[in-house]
Amino acid sequence: MSGGSRPPARATTPGTLVRRLMVVGAVVVAVVLATVGSGAFGGTPIAEAADGALAADATPLAPAVPAFAIWSVIYAGLLALAAWQAFPARRRDERRVDALRPAIAASALLNAVWVLVVQAGWLGGSVVVIVALLAVLAWVFVRTTRVRPRGPLEALVLDGTMGLYLGWVAVATVANVTAWLAARGLGDRAGDGLAGASEIAAVVVLAVAGAVGALLAHVGQGRISVALAMVWGLAWIVVARLTGDLVSAPAAIAATAAIGAIVAVTVAARPTRAERATA
């Protein structure tokens, strides 16, 4: 065998095949239930479920409606990821993705469970589910930062998709927890205005969100996909606090500061060309 020849592909074990199919099945279930959650097939739109607790104007930390368009990109990425990992004949080493398959499948199933729980009006349960989803995505993120992708396609389909997923769910978790607290009478709902303790709480939570985003940027060495999703969500919180029913200049400023922190750390943490070449 010549020095430039590639090693033969590893034989597919039954366990690997099961994990591939598990990812495909979980992603399909997630996409179908997301479609139901959009109001199709007789489902109640998420914004109207749970007495409207997750509507864009329900709490001080709810993003404006256009923010949720990112789900279309995430679901498209998950479908591409499911297809890519299911047909690995072109790859000679899939150990990196194989180690992540159970967690990827779990994230998709947790997403589907979240939709069902919200549709049932169980807001407290939705908090438990989304926190579990965030933990799974954070685990995937940490694992992907330890081993570099084997090519640009893997970086886009696997790292990019899961990074967007994590960044958006981080922002969505903040909104979900706030909605649950508001439903329990611990925060302001639409029409009540935003002032005093609720406004302070919103600023504090946004500061924490910015710190988390900066931490993820540092750990991920400036991973663009995570930052993009978080900046997207926070930017629409700014829009909602300046133009929605719960107007709050301090909350809008806090969200803007969080965006600035995430962007600054992302730029600073990205390795230079020389560092990438020697990595």
mmCIF file of C-alpha atoms in Angstrom:
data_model
loop_
_atom_site.group_PDB
_atom_site.id
_atom_site.type_symbol
_atom_site.label_atom_id
_atom_site.label_comp_id
_atom_site.label_asym_id
_atom_site.label_seq_id
_atom_site.Cartn_x
_atom_site.Cartn_y
_atom_site.Cartn_z
ATOM 1 C CA MET A 1 0.000 0.000 0.000
ATOM 2 C CA SER A 2 1.425 3.364 -1.003
ATOM 3 C CA GLY A 3 2.072 6.053 1.585
ATOM 4 C CA GLY A 4 -0.814 8.182 0.262
ATOM 5 C CA SER A 5 -3.427 5.431 0.370
ATOM 6 C CA ARG A 6 -6.272 5.742 2.802
ATOM 7 C CA PRO A 7 -6.953 2.954 5.283
ATOM 8 C CA PRO A 8 -10.016 0.799 4.660
ATOM 9 C CA ALA A 9 -13.261 1.778 6.302
ATOM 10 C CA ARG A 10 -14.056 0.129 9.593
ATOM 11 C CA ALA A 11 -16.720 -2.554 9.513
ATOM 12 C CA THR A 12 -20.070 -1.382 10.824
ATOM 13 C CA THR A 13 -20.970 -3.110 14.057
ATOM 14 C CA PRO A 14 -24.598 -3.846 15.020
ATOM 15 C CA GLY A 15 -24.290 -1.330 17.855
ATOM 16 C CA THR A 16 -23.151 1.417 15.493
ATOM 17 C CA LEU A 17 -26.008 0.657 13.109
ATOM 18 C CA VAL A 18 -28.498 0.866 15.965
ATOM 19 C CA ARG A 19 -27.093 4.230 17.033
ATOM 20 C CA ARG A 20 -27.330 5.580 13.483
ATOM 21 C CA LEU A 21 -30.968 4.547 13.225
ATOM 22 C CA MET A 22 -31.633 5.918 16.709
ATOM 23 C CA VAL A 23 -30.503 9.385 15.604
ATOM 24 C CA VAL A 24 -32.621 9.244 12.437
ATOM 25 C CA GLY A 25 -35.712 8.140 14.336
ATOM 26 C CA ALA A 26 -35.304 10.710 17.103
ATOM 27 C CA VAL A 27 -34.815 13.589 14.667
ATOM 28 C CA VAL A 28 -37.861 12.571 12.614
ATOM 29 C CA VAL A 29 -39.982 12.441 15.780
ATOM 30 C CA ALA A 30 -38.691 15.869 16.845
ATOM 31 C CA VAL A 31 -39.452 17.450 13.476
ATOM 32 C CA VAL A 32 -42.946 15.925 13.305
ATOM 33 C CA LEU A 33 -43.843 17.110 16.795
ATOM 34 C CA ALA A 34 -42.360 20.535 16.086
ATOM 35 C CA THR A 35 -44.721 20.747 13.118
ATOM 36 C CA VAL A 36 -47.612 19.879 15.426
ATOM 37 C CA GLY A 37 -46.348 22.499 17.868
ATOM 38 C CA SER A 38 -46.495 25.091 15.112
ATOM 39 C CA GLY A 39 -50.253 24.606 14.966
ATOM 40 C CA ALA A 40 -50.369 22.118 12.102
ATOM 41 C CA PHE A 41 -52.347 18.860 12.270
ATOM 42 C CA GLY A 42 -54.650 20.295 14.915
ATOM 43 C CA GLY A 43 -51.921 21.095 17.411
ATOM 44 C CA THR A 44 -51.999 24.208 19.562
ATOM 45 C CA PRO A 45 -49.277 26.713 18.630
ATOM 46 C CA ILE A 46 -46.640 26.961 21.343
ATOM 47 C CA ALA A 47 -47.373 30.667 21.782
ATOM 48 C CA GLU A 48 -50.996 29.822 22.648
ATOM 49 C CA ALA A 49 -50.343 26.714 24.752
ATOM 50 C CA ALA A 50 -50.041 26.831 28.560
ATOM 51 C CA ASP A 51 -52.353 29.864 28.677
ATOM 52 C CA GLY A 52 -49.985 31.842 26.464
ATOM 53 C CA ALA A 53 -47.163 31.726 29.028
ATOM 54 C CA LEU A 54 -44.574 31.306 26.267
ATOM 55 C CA ALA A 55 -45.903 33.987 23.949
ATOM 56 C CA ALA A 56 -43.510 36.656 22.732
ATOM 57 C CA ASP A 57 -45.140 39.326 24.907
ATOM 58 C CA ALA A 58 -45.739 37.191 27.999
ATOM 59 C CA THR A 59 -42.644 37.910 30.094
ATOM 60 C CA PRO A 60 -39.790 40.419 30.349
ATOM 61 C CA LEU A 61 -37.332 37.943 28.809
ATOM 62 C CA ALA A 62 -39.423 36.604 25.943
ATOM 63 C CA PRO A 63 -37.875 37.300 22.508
ATOM 64 C CA ALA A 64 -39.958 38.935 19.791
ATOM 65 C CA VAL A 65 -41.799 36.599 17.406
ATOM 66 C CA PRO A 66 -39.240 36.618 14.531
ATOM 67 C CA ALA A 67 -36.627 35.118 16.869
ATOM 68 C CA PHE A 68 -38.309 31.727 16.684
ATOM 69 C CA ALA A 69 -37.545 31.428 12.972
ATOM 70 C CA ILE A 70 -34.191 30.002 14.045
ATOM 71 C CA TRP A 71 -35.962 26.723 14.788
ATOM 72 C CA SER A 72 -36.375 26.199 11.036
ATOM 73 C CA VAL A 73 -32.596 26.418 10.614
ATOM 74 C CA ILE A 74 -31.969 24.111 13.570
ATOM 75 C CA TYR A 75 -34.432 21.479 12.370
ATOM 76 C CA ALA A 76 -32.990 21.624 8.856
ATOM 77 C CA GLY A 77 -29.549 21.139 10.379
ATOM 78 C CA LEU A 78 -30.741 18.194 12.469
ATOM 79 C CA LEU A 79 -32.222 16.531 9.386
ATOM 80 C CA ALA A 80 -28.956 17.066 7.507
ATOM 81 C CA LEU A 81 -27.018 15.690 10.478
ATOM 82 C CA ALA A 82 -29.256 12.621 10.700
ATOM 83 C CA ALA A 83 -28.774 11.892 7.000
ATOM 84 C CA TRP A 84 -25.017 12.568 7.085
ATOM 85 C CA GLN A 85 -24.345 10.269 10.024
ATOM 86 C CA ALA A 86 -26.593 7.527 8.605
ATOM 87 C CA PHE A 87 -24.499 7.097 5.440
ATOM 88 C CA PRO A 88 -20.861 7.204 6.556
ATOM 89 C CA ALA A 89 -19.380 5.237 3.640
ATOM 90 C CA ARG A 90 -17.320 8.234 2.578
ATOM 91 C CA ARG A 91 -15.679 8.465 6.001
ATOM 92 C CA ARG A 92 -12.861 6.261 7.262
ATOM 93 C CA ASP A 93 -13.217 7.156 10.923
ATOM 94 C CA GLU A 94 -16.542 7.935 12.539
ATOM 95 C CA ARG A 95 -15.505 7.439 16.147
ATOM 96 C CA ARG A 96 -16.079 11.122 16.907
ATOM 97 C CA VAL A 97 -19.686 11.180 15.739
ATOM 98 C CA ASP A 98 -20.435 7.690 17.021
ATOM 99 C CA ALA A 99 -19.574 8.752 20.561
ATOM 100 C CA LEU A 100 -22.080 11.607 20.227
ATOM 101 C CA ARG A 101 -24.970 9.712 18.630
ATOM 102 C CA PRO A 102 -26.785 8.767 21.877
ATOM 103 C CA ALA A 103 -26.672 12.364 23.114
ATOM 104 C CA ILE A 104 -27.771 13.755 19.739
ATOM 105 C CA ALA A 105 -30.740 11.368 19.761
ATOM 106 C CA ALA A 106 -31.520 12.289 23.370
ATOM 107 C CA SER A 107 -31.513 15.996 22.513
ATOM 108 C CA ALA A 108 -33.999 15.445 19.693
ATOM 109 C CA LEU A 109 -36.281 13.337 21.888
ATOM 110 C CA LEU A 110 -36.135 15.863 24.724
ATOM 111 C CA ASN A 111 -37.130 18.532 22.216
ATOM 112 C CA ALA A 112 -40.122 16.414 21.222
ATOM 113 C CA VAL A 113 -41.058 15.815 24.869
ATOM 114 C CA TRP A 114 -40.861 19.551 25.529
ATOM 115 C CA VAL A 115 -43.399 20.211 22.777
ATOM 116 C CA LEU A 116 -45.748 17.581 24.196
ATOM 117 C CA VAL A 117 -45.406 18.907 27.752
ATOM 118 C CA VAL A 118 -46.138 22.483 26.678
ATOM 119 C CA GLN A 119 -49.072 21.331 24.563
ATOM 120 C CA ALA A 120 -50.430 19.661 27.700
ATOM 121 C CA GLY A 121 -50.101 22.959 29.569
ATOM 122 C CA TRP A 122 -47.561 21.643 32.086
ATOM 123 C CA LEU A 123 -45.279 24.650 32.292
ATOM 124 C CA GLY A 124 -43.313 23.379 35.293
ATOM 125 C CA GLY A 125 -42.573 20.161 33.432
ATOM 126 C CA SER A 126 -41.363 22.146 30.452
ATOM 127 C CA VAL A 127 -38.711 23.756 32.667
ATOM 128 C CA VAL A 128 -37.446 20.347 33.786
ATOM 129 C CA VAL A 129 -37.290 19.123 30.192
ATOM 130 C CA ILE A 130 -35.549 22.179 28.738
ATOM 131 C CA VAL A 131 -32.951 22.212 31.523
ATOM 132 C CA ALA A 132 -32.245 18.538 30.771
ATOM 133 C CA LEU A 133 -32.003 19.404 27.068
ATOM 134 C CA LEU A 134 -29.572 22.220 27.820
ATOM 135 C CA ALA A 135 -27.407 19.848 29.887
ATOM 136 C CA VAL A 136 -27.282 17.285 27.064
ATOM 137 C CA LEU A 137 -26.383 19.940 24.489
ATOM 138 C CA ALA A 138 -23.683 21.355 26.758
ATOM 139 C CA TRP A 139 -22.192 17.853 27.074
ATOM 140 C CA VAL A 140 -22.174 17.463 23.275
ATOM 141 C CA PHE A 141 -20.561 20.871 22.942
ATOM 142 C CA VAL A 142 -17.759 20.039 25.363
ATOM 143 C CA ARG A 143 -17.108 16.734 23.605
ATOM 144 C CA THR A 144 -16.946 18.362 20.169
ATOM 145 C CA THR A 145 -14.405 20.890 21.403
ATOM 146 C CA ARG A 146 -12.022 18.132 22.518
ATOM 147 C CA VAL A 147 -11.604 16.536 19.074
ATOM 148 C CA ARG A 148 -11.456 18.576 15.895
ATOM 149 C CA PRO A 149 -13.854 17.721 13.030
ATOM 150 C CA ARG A 150 -12.316 15.722 10.205
ATOM 151 C CA GLY A 151 -13.401 18.128 7.511
ATOM 152 C CA PRO A 152 -15.537 21.173 6.667
ATOM 153 C CA LEU A 153 -18.685 19.100 6.114
ATOM 154 C CA GLU A 154 -18.455 17.534 9.563
ATOM 155 C CA ALA A 155 -17.719 20.956 11.060
ATOM 156 C CA LEU A 156 -20.828 22.412 9.400
ATOM 157 C CA VAL A 157 -23.312 19.567 9.830
ATOM 158 C CA LEU A 158 -22.293 18.287 13.254
ATOM 159 C CA ASP A 159 -20.538 21.120 15.088
ATOM 160 C CA GLY A 160 -22.487 23.905 13.411
ATOM 161 C CA THR A 161 -25.919 22.390 13.933
ATOM 162 C CA MET A 162 -25.332 21.359 17.536
ATOM 163 C CA GLY A 163 -23.729 24.727 18.284
ATOM 164 C CA LEU A 164 -26.760 26.633 16.993
ATOM 165 C CA TYR A 165 -28.989 24.257 18.923
ATOM 166 C CA LEU A 166 -27.091 24.883 22.170
ATOM 167 C CA GLY A 167 -26.949 28.663 21.744
ATOM 168 C CA TRP A 168 -30.652 28.992 21.077
ATOM 169 C CA VAL A 169 -31.686 26.581 23.854
ATOM 170 C CA ALA A 170 -29.545 28.574 26.299
ATOM 171 C CA VAL A 171 -31.622 31.667 25.523
ATOM 172 C CA ALA A 172 -34.864 29.665 25.378
ATOM 173 C CA THR A 173 -34.157 28.221 28.824
ATOM 174 C CA VAL A 174 -33.970 31.718 30.285
ATOM 175 C CA ALA A 175 -37.298 32.610 28.639
ATOM 176 C CA ASN A 176 -38.915 29.316 29.703
ATOM 177 C CA VAL A 177 -37.882 29.620 33.354
ATOM 178 C CA THR A 178 -39.040 33.245 33.413
ATOM 179 C CA ALA A 179 -42.403 32.219 31.936
ATOM 180 C CA TRP A 180 -42.841 29.569 34.631
ATOM 181 C CA LEU A 181 -42.014 32.048 37.400
ATOM 182 C CA ALA A 182 -44.402 34.595 35.915
ATOM 183 C CA ALA A 183 -47.172 32.007 35.747
ATOM 184 C CA ARG A 184 -46.644 31.348 39.446
ATOM 185 C CA GLY A 185 -47.069 35.037 40.237
ATOM 186 C CA LEU A 186 -43.365 35.720 40.686
ATOM 187 C CA GLY A 187 -43.000 38.115 37.765
ATOM 188 C CA ASP A 188 -44.901 40.461 35.508
ATOM 189 C CA ARG A 189 -47.107 39.272 32.660
ATOM 190 C CA ALA A 190 -48.132 41.201 29.566
ATOM 191 C CA GLY A 191 -50.027 44.358 30.373
ATOM 192 C CA ASP A 192 -48.665 44.682 33.892
ATOM 193 C CA GLY A 193 -45.712 46.802 32.929
ATOM 194 C CA LEU A 194 -42.152 46.176 33.990
ATOM 195 C CA ALA A 195 -40.677 47.958 36.945
ATOM 196 C CA GLY A 196 -39.110 47.531 40.345
ATOM 197 C CA ALA A 197 -38.052 44.023 41.395
ATOM 198 C CA SER A 198 -39.103 42.428 38.102
ATOM 199 C CA GLU A 199 -36.961 44.825 36.112
ATOM 200 C CA ILE A 200 -33.982 44.207 38.381
ATOM 201 C CA ALA A 201 -34.497 40.453 38.071
ATOM 202 C CA ALA A 202 -34.594 40.721 34.284
ATOM 203 C CA VAL A 203 -31.326 42.648 34.233
ATOM 204 C CA VAL A 204 -29.654 40.122 36.547
ATOM 205 C CA VAL A 205 -30.803 37.148 34.487
ATOM 206 C CA LEU A 206 -29.610 38.784 31.275
ATOM 207 C CA ALA A 207 -26.234 39.425 32.899
ATOM 208 C CA VAL A 208 -26.036 35.729 33.773
ATOM 209 C CA ALA A 209 -26.994 34.806 30.205
ATOM 210 C CA GLY A 210 -24.211 37.019 28.889
ATOM 211 C CA ALA A 211 -21.731 35.402 31.280
ATOM 212 C CA VAL A 212 -22.811 31.928 30.182
ATOM 213 C CA GLY A 213 -22.466 32.912 26.534
ATOM 214 C CA ALA A 214 -18.993 34.308 27.183
ATOM 215 C CA LEU A 215 -18.018 31.108 29.014
ATOM 216 C CA LEU A 216 -19.222 28.965 26.111
ATOM 217 C CA ALA A 217 -17.252 31.160 23.712
ATOM 218 C CA HIS A 218 -14.120 30.697 25.809
ATOM 219 C CA VAL A 219 -14.545 26.925 26.190
ATOM 220 C CA GLY A 220 -15.354 26.529 22.507
ATOM 221 C CA GLN A 221 -12.446 28.732 21.389
ATOM 222 C CA GLY A 222 -14.766 31.182 19.708
ATOM 223 C CA ARG A 223 -17.220 28.695 18.201
ATOM 224 C CA ILE A 224 -19.261 30.899 15.859
ATOM 225 C CA SER A 225 -22.470 28.865 15.773
ATOM 226 C CA VAL A 226 -23.107 29.092 19.523
ATOM 227 C CA ALA A 227 -22.474 32.838 19.564
ATOM 228 C CA LEU A 228 -24.696 33.430 16.537
ATOM 229 C CA ALA A 229 -27.674 31.693 18.119
ATOM 230 C CA MET A 230 -27.274 33.456 21.454
ATOM 231 C CA VAL A 231 -26.794 36.852 19.853
ATOM 232 C CA TRP A 232 -29.838 36.215 17.670
ATOM 233 C CA GLY A 233 -32.046 35.406 20.658
ATOM 234 C CA LEU A 234 -30.762 38.250 22.801
ATOM 235 C CA ALA A 235 -31.134 40.738 19.955
ATOM 236 C CA TRP A 236 -34.816 39.882 19.667
ATOM 237 C CA ILE A 237 -35.186 40.332 23.413
ATOM 238 C CA VAL A 238 -33.834 43.859 22.878
ATOM 239 C CA VAL A 239 -36.429 44.434 20.159
ATOM 240 C CA ALA A 240 -39.228 43.103 22.364
ATOM 241 C CA ARG A 241 -38.207 45.276 25.329
ATOM 242 C CA LEU A 242 -38.116 48.391 23.184
ATOM 243 C CA THR A 243 -41.266 47.840 21.120
ATOM 244 C CA GLY A 244 -43.449 45.233 22.861
ATOM 245 C CA ASP A 245 -45.999 45.367 25.651
ATOM 246 C CA LEU A 246 -43.341 45.055 28.363
ATOM 247 C CA VAL A 247 -41.066 47.963 27.506
ATOM 248 C CA SER A 248 -37.909 48.250 29.592
ATOM 249 C CA ALA A 249 -34.861 50.290 28.684
ATOM 250 C CA PRO A 250 -32.719 48.689 31.448
ATOM 251 C CA ALA A 251 -33.561 45.174 30.219
ATOM 252 C CA ALA A 252 -32.814 46.189 26.633
ATOM 253 C CA ILE A 253 -29.482 47.682 27.720
ATOM 254 C CA ALA A 254 -28.642 44.547 29.720
ATOM 255 C CA ALA A 255 -29.403 42.329 26.722
ATOM 256 C CA THR A 256 -27.270 44.562 24.508
ATOM 257 C CA ALA A 257 -24.408 44.353 27.008
ATOM 258 C CA ALA A 258 -24.750 40.557 27.034
ATOM 259 C CA ILE A 259 -24.482 40.552 23.251
ATOM 260 C CA GLY A 260 -21.366 42.697 23.445
ATOM 261 C CA ALA A 261 -19.742 40.358 25.976
ATOM 262 C CA ILE A 262 -20.476 37.270 23.894
ATOM 263 C CA VAL A 263 -19.165 38.831 20.689
ATOM 264 C CA ALA A 264 -16.026 40.189 22.368
ATOM 265 C CA VAL A 265 -15.080 36.875 23.985
ATOM 266 C CA THR A 266 -15.903 34.946 20.803
ATOM 267 C CA VAL A 267 -13.564 37.139 18.761
ATOM 268 C CA ALA A 268 -10.830 37.047 21.398
ATOM 269 C CA ALA A 269 -11.052 33.279 21.888
ATOM 270 C CA ARG A 270 -10.757 32.312 18.233
ATOM 271 C CA PRO A 271 -7.330 30.836 17.482
ATOM 272 C CA THR A 272 -5.084 32.639 15.026
ATOM 273 C CA ARG A 273 -4.197 31.115 11.673
ATOM 274 C CA ALA A 274 -0.794 30.095 13.044
ATOM 275 C CA GLU A 275 -2.408 28.449 16.066
ATOM 276 C CA ARG A 276 -4.810 26.531 13.840
ATOM 277 C CA ALA A 277 -1.949 25.339 11.662
ATOM 278 C CA THR A 278 -0.024 23.934 14.617
ATOM 279 C CA ALA A 279 -3.041 22.451 16.400
#
